[in-house]
Amino acid sequence: MIDIKSMTIPELETYLAEIKEPKFRAKQIFLWLQKGVTSFSEMTNLSKSLRETLQKKCYIADAVIQKCYCSKLDSTKKYLFRLHDGELIESVLMDYHYGRTICISTQVGCRMGCTFCATGQSGFSRNLTPSEMLSQIQTAERDGQKRISNVVLMGMGEPLDNYENVLRFLELISNPDGINIGMRHISLSTCGIVDKIYDLAEKKYQLTLSISLHAPNDAIRSQTMPINQRWHIEDLLKACRYYSETTGRRISYEYAMISGLNDSDDCARELGERLRGTLCHVNLIPVNTVSGTSYRKSMIDRQQVFIKILAKAGITATVRRTLGADINASCGQLRRRYQSEVEL
Ligand code: SAH
Ligand code: SF4
């Protein structure tokens, strides 16, 4: 079966030529798919015979709400979506002053094995298709009845380990005839797949690249992030400098503060020295405790100490506001919790 929602307009045109249908149908079909229809029968401006052919040859990917957790503290909603093969993924919908933001998954699970991350600890199942990435946004928008203006690729999975599908998703979502969320409203977070950072730089997209750094040196980073054994911090930072120079965009570094591991004054100074002079911003995040790991959040004052030390090196840092703190099972935790509840 053909995954029709992952197709661009030129690809739809080629496909329609193959099945001897007129070219102008491509845009009609594209508009319906981007609107989020879930059946071909809803495509009312197509001929009946074309709808029947599409029904036989293609499928429309969807993300069905399996469970939705609403925060009692703010308007944050966390979705557990079921895909056509029964796989479960997570998305989080948040309201910020600049608009509604969705954090979507790019893979079912993750191969990268970061030791503090629930997704990393659950292993890898498969890549998501571009259509499954779009579907998370469409279903959440339909459910929330309000336009989503920003997208962050920070849910389950490593986006640059699913590079081709993520690129296609970016092209589809920023298409003015489709959902039309511009690159400046998109952030992509990576643990640091260095060769793909160079490839992405060449695209010159205006998206925000977030790097999950979480440590000031290789000794600490290699303890929690296996990817660091493949590419050391200096290789990663070199790629980031290239990315900024090529795209003109500031890099955002994510730093989850873990008590006794990466939160000392020395760590802050070392981080400051490494990043000094680069176009960047540091996001300090209190680490979320994941069952089965011994990592604990840093004392709250450590964040302020980091901000001060980094400021001396000329680097701006902020503490990420935690939305939906009461449902804040971070990336991968919700699926794990749900699966263990179901298994009970
Ligand atoms: N794979 C990508 C994107 C998904 S993870 C990446 O690693 O960047 C999204 C963010 O959540 C990353 O910055 C990741 O490091 C962070 N994260 C994962 N587990 C966490 C935890 N237990 N506490 C705080 N942040 C966590
Ligand atoms: Fe994968 Fe990101 Fe989790 Fe690491 S932090 S295991 S890269 S999802």
XYZ file of C-alpha atoms and ligand atoms in Angstrom, residues 116-117 153-155 157-159 189-191 212 214 254 256 286-288 290 330-331, ligand 1:
47
model
C 18.931 9.244 31.675
C 16.235 8.912 29.014
C 11.047 17.618 17.264
C 11.828 16.654 20.837
C 9.518 13.754 21.555
C 13.372 9.304 18.939
C 16.442 10.852 17.388
C 15.373 12.974 14.377
C 16.711 18.525 18.848
C 19.556 16.049 18.388
C 21.959 14.145 20.601
C 21.469 17.798 23.768
C 24.274 17.666 28.985
C 20.190 21.585 26.193
C 19.796 18.529 31.927
C 16.058 19.931 35.760
C 16.582 16.249 34.888
C 13.414 14.205 35.089
C 13.265 8.038 35.244
C 9.326 13.337 30.070
C 10.008 11.832 26.698
N 16.773 12.534 20.499
C 16.733 13.935 20.522
C 15.342 14.499 20.737
C 14.451 13.792 21.692
S 14.896 13.886 23.371
C 17.711 14.475 21.541
O 18.240 13.704 22.320
O 17.952 15.675 21.519
C 14.354 15.515 23.808
C 15.127 16.156 24.925
O 14.804 15.548 26.198
C 16.629 16.026 24.776
O 17.284 17.241 25.056
C 16.959 14.979 25.801
O 18.301 15.001 26.156
C 15.997 15.335 26.899
N 15.783 14.319 27.921
C 15.689 12.988 27.780
N 15.500 12.388 28.971
C 15.464 13.376 29.893
C 15.304 13.389 31.313
N 15.158 12.281 32.016
N 15.316 14.598 31.917
C 15.473 15.750 31.201
N 15.633 15.792 29.882
C 15.638 14.617 29.228
